[in-house]
PDB file of C-alpha atoms in Angstrom:
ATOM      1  CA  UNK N  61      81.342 164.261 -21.487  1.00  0.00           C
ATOM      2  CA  UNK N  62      78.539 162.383 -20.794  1.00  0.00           C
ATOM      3  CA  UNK N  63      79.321 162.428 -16.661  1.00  0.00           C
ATOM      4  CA  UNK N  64      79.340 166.440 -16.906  1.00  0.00           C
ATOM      5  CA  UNK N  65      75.866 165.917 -19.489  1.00  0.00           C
ATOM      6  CA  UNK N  66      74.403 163.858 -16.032  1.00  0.00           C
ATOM      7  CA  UNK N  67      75.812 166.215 -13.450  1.00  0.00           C
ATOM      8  CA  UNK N  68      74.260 169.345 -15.454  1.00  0.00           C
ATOM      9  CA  UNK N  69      71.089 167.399 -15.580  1.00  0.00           C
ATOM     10  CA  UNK N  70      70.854 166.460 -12.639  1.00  0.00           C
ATOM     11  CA  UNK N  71      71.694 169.793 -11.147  1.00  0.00           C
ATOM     12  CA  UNK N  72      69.541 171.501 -13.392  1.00  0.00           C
ATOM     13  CA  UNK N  73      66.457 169.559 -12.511  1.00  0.00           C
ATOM     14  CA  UNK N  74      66.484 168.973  -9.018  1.00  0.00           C
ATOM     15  CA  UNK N  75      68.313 172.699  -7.719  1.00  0.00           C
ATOM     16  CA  UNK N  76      65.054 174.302  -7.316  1.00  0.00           C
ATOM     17  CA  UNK N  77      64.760 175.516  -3.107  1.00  0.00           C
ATOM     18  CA  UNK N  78      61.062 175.487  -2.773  1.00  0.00           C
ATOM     19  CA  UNK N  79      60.307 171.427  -2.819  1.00  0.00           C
ATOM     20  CA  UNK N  80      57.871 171.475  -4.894  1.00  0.00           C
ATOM     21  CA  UNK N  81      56.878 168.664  -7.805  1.00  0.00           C
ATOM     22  CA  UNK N  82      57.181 169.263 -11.238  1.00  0.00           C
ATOM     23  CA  UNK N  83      59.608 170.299 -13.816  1.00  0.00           C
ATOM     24  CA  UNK N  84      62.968 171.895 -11.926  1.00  0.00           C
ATOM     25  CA  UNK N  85      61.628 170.157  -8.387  1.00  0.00           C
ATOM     26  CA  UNK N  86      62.618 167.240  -6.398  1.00  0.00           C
ATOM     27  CA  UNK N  87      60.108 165.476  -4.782  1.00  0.00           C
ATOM     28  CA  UNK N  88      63.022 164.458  -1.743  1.00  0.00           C
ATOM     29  CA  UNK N  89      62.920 167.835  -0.587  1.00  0.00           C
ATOM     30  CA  UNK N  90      64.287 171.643  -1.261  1.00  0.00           C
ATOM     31  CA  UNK N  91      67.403 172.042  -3.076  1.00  0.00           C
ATOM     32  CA  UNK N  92      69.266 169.437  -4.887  1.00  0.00           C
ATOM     33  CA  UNK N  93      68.020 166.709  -2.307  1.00  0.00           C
ATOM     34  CA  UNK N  94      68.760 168.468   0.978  1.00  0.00           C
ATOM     35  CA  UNK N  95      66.498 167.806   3.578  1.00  0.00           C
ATOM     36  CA  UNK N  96      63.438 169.775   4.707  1.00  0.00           C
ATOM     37  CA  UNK N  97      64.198 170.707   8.704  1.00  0.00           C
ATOM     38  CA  UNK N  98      60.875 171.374   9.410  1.00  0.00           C
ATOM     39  CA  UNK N  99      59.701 167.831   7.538  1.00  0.00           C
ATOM     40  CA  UNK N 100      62.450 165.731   9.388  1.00  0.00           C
ATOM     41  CA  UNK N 101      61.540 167.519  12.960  1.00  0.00           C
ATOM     42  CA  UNK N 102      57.605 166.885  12.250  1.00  0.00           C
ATOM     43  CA  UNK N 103      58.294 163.599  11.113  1.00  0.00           C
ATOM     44  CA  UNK N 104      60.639 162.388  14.165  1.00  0.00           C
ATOM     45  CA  UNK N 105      57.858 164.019  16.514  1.00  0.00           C
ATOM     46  CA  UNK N 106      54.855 162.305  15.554  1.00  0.00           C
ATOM     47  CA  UNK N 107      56.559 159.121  14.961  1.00  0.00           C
ATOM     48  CA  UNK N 108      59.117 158.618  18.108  1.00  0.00           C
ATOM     49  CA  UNK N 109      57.359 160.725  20.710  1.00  0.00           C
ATOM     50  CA  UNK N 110      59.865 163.104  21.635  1.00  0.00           C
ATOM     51  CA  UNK N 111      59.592 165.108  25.112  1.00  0.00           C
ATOM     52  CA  UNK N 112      59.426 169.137  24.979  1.00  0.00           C
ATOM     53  CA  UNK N 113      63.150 169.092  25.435  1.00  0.00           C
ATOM     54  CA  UNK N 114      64.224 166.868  22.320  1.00  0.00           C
ATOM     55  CA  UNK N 115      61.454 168.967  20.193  1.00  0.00           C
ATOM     56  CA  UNK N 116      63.582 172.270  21.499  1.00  0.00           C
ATOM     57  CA  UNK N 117      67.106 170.748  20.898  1.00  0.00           C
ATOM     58  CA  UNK N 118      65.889 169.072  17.506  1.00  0.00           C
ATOM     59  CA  UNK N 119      65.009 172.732  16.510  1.00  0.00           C
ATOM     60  CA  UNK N 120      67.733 174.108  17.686  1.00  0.00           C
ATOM     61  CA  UNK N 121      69.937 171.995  15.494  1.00  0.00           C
ATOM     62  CA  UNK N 122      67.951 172.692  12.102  1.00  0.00           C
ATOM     63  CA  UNK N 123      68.109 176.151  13.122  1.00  0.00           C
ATOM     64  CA  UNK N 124      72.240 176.258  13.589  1.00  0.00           C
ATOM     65  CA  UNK N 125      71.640 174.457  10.077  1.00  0.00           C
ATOM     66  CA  UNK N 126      69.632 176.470   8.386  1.00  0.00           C
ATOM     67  CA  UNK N 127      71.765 179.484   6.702  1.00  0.00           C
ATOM     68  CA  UNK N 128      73.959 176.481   5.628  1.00  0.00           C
ATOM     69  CA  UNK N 129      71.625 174.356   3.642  1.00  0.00           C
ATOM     70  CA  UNK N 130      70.589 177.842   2.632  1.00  0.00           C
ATOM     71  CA  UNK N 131      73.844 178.640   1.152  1.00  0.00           C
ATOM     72  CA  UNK N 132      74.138 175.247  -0.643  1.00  0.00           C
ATOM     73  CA  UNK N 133      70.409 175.359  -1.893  1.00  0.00           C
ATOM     74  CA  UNK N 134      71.353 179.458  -3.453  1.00  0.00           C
ATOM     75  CA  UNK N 135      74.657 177.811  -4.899  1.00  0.00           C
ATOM     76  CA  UNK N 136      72.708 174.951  -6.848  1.00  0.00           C
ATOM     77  CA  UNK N 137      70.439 177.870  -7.792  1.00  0.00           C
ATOM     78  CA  UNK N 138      72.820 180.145  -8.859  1.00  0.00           C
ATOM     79  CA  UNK N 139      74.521 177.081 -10.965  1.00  0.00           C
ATOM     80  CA  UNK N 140      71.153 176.226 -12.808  1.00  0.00           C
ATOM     81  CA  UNK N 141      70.902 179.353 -13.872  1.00  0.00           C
ATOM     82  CA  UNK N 142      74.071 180.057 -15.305  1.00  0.00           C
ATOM     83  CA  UNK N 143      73.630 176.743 -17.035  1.00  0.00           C
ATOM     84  CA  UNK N 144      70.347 178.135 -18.583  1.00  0.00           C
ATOM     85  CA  UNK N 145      72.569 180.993 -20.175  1.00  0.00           C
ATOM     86  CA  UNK N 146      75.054 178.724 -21.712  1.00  0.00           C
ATOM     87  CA  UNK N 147      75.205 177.462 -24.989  1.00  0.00           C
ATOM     88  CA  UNK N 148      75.776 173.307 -25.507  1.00  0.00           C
ATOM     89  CA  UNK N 149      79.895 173.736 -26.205  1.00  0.00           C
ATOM     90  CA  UNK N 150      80.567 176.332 -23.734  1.00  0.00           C
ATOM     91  CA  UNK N 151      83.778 174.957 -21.488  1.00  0.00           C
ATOM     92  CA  UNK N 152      81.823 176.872 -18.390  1.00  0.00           C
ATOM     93  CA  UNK N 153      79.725 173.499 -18.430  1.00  0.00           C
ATOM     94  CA  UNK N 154      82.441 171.693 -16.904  1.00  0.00           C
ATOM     95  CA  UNK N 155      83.511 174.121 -14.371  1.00  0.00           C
ATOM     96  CA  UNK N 156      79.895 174.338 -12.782  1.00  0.00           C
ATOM     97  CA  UNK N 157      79.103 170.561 -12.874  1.00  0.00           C
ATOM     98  CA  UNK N 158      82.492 170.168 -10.582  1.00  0.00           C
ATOM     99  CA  UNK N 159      81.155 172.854  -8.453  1.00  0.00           C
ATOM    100  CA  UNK N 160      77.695 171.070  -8.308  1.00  0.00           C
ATOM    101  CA  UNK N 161      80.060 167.957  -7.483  1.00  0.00           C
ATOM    102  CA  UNK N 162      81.400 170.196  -4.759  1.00  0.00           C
ATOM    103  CA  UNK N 163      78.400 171.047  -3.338  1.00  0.00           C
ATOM    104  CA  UNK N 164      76.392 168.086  -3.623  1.00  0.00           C
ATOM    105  CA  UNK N 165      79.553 166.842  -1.105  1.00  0.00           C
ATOM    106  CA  UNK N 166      79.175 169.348   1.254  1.00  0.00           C
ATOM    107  CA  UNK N 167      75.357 168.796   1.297  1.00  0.00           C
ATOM    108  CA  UNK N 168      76.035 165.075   1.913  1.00  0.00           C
ATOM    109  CA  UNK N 169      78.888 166.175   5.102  1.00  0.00           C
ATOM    110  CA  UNK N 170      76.232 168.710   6.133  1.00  0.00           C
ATOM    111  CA  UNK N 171      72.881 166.585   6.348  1.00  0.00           C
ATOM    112  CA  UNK N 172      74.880 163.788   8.468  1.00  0.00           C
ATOM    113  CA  UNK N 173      76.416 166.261  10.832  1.00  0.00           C
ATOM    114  CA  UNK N 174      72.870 167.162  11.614  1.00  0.00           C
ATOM    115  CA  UNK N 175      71.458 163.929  11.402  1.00  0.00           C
ATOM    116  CA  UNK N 176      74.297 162.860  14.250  1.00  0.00           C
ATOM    117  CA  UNK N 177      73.339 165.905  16.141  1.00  0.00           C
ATOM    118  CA  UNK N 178      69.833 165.050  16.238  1.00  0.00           C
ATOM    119  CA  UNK N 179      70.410 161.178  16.954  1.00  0.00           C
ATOM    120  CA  UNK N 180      72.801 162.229  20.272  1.00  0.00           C
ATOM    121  CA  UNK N 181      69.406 163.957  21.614  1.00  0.00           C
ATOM    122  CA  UNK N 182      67.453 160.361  20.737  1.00  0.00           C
ATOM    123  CA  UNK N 183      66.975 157.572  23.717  1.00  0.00           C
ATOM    124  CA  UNK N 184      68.257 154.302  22.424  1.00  0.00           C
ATOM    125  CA  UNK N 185      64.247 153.174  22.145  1.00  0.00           C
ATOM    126  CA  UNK N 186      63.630 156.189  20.129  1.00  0.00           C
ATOM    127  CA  UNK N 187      67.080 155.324  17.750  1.00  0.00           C
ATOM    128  CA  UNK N 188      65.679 151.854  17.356  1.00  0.00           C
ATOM    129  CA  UNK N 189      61.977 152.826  16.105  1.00  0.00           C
ATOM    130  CA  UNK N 190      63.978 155.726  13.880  1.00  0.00           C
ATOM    131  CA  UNK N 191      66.438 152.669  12.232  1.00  0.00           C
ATOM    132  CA  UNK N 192      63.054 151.265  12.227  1.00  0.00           C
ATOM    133  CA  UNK N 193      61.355 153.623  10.147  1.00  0.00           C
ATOM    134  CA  UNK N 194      64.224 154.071   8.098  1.00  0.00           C
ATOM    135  CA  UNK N 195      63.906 150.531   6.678  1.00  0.00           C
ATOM    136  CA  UNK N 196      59.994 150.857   6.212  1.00  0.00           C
ATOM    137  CA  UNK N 197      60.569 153.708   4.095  1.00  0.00           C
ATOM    138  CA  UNK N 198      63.438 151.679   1.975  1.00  0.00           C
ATOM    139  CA  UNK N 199      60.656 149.119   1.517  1.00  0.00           C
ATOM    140  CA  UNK N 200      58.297 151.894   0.619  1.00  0.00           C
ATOM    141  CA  UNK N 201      60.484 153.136  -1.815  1.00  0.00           C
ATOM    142  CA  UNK N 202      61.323 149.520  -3.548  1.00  0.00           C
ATOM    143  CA  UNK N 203      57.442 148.450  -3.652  1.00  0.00           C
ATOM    144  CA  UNK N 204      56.498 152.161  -5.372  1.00  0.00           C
ATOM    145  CA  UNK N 205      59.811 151.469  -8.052  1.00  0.00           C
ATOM    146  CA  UNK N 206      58.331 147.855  -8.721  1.00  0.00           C
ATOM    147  CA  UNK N 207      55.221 148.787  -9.123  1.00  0.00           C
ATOM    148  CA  UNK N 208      56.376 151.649 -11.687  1.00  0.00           C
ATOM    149  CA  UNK N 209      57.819 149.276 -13.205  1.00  0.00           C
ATOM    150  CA  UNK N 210      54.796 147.053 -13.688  1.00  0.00           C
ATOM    151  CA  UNK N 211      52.767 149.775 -15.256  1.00  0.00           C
ATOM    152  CA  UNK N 212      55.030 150.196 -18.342  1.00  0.00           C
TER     153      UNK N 212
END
């Protein structure tokens, strides 16, 4: 009970597809933690100084993407709200917090298809500064928690 409690919570909070902060948004991007294309692709550009050619294929890739992390992002949606029209008991609970199970796997399968896609168009320099980057941001996200942490 208290798994399917998390799941709905978590689902409920963070299903929101516009990526906004705030109550109902995750700061991580649109939808239940998917990725923003457009952030990732600006990101990767500024940072790893991609050629007119990797910019084109990069957007190419989010763009094949797109209706699917558009689909997940209306299924989270669609889940949150039929949560919001449940009462507490309702067995329905259970059935939607496998489905947000469901499609938080997909999400996962989806985002590292892409990301693969998108490091086969990197040079091995540009894969280096990305792991690079990568770990900066882990540190980032450590030092921000700590400090958190400290303030309470």
């Amino acid at each position: 009970a208290f798994v399917t409690i998390a799941v709905i919570s978590v689902g409920a909070y963070a299903a929101d597809a516009d990526g906004r902060r705030g109550p109902d948004r995750h700061a991580g991007g649109p939808g239940f933690g998917l990725p923003d294309p457009g952030m990732m692709i600006g990101r990767m550009a500024r940072h790893l100084d991609l050629d007119d050619t990797q910019r084109e294929s990069m957007k190419n890739i989010m763009e094949a993407a797109k209706p699917e992390f558009k689909a997940l992002r209306e299924q989270f949606r669609a889940n949150r709200d039929a949560l919001q029209t449940l009462d507490a008991g309702d067995p329905e609970i259970q059935n939607i917090a496998i489905s947000n199970g469901e499609l938080a796997t997909e999400g996962t399968l989806l985002f590292a298809r892409v990301r693969g896609e998108i490091h086969a168009v990197l040079t091995e320099e540009q894969l280096a500064k990305a792991a690079e980057m990568k770990e900066q941001r882990k540190e980032d996200r450590k030092e921000r928690g700590e400090r958190r942490i400290e303030r309470r």
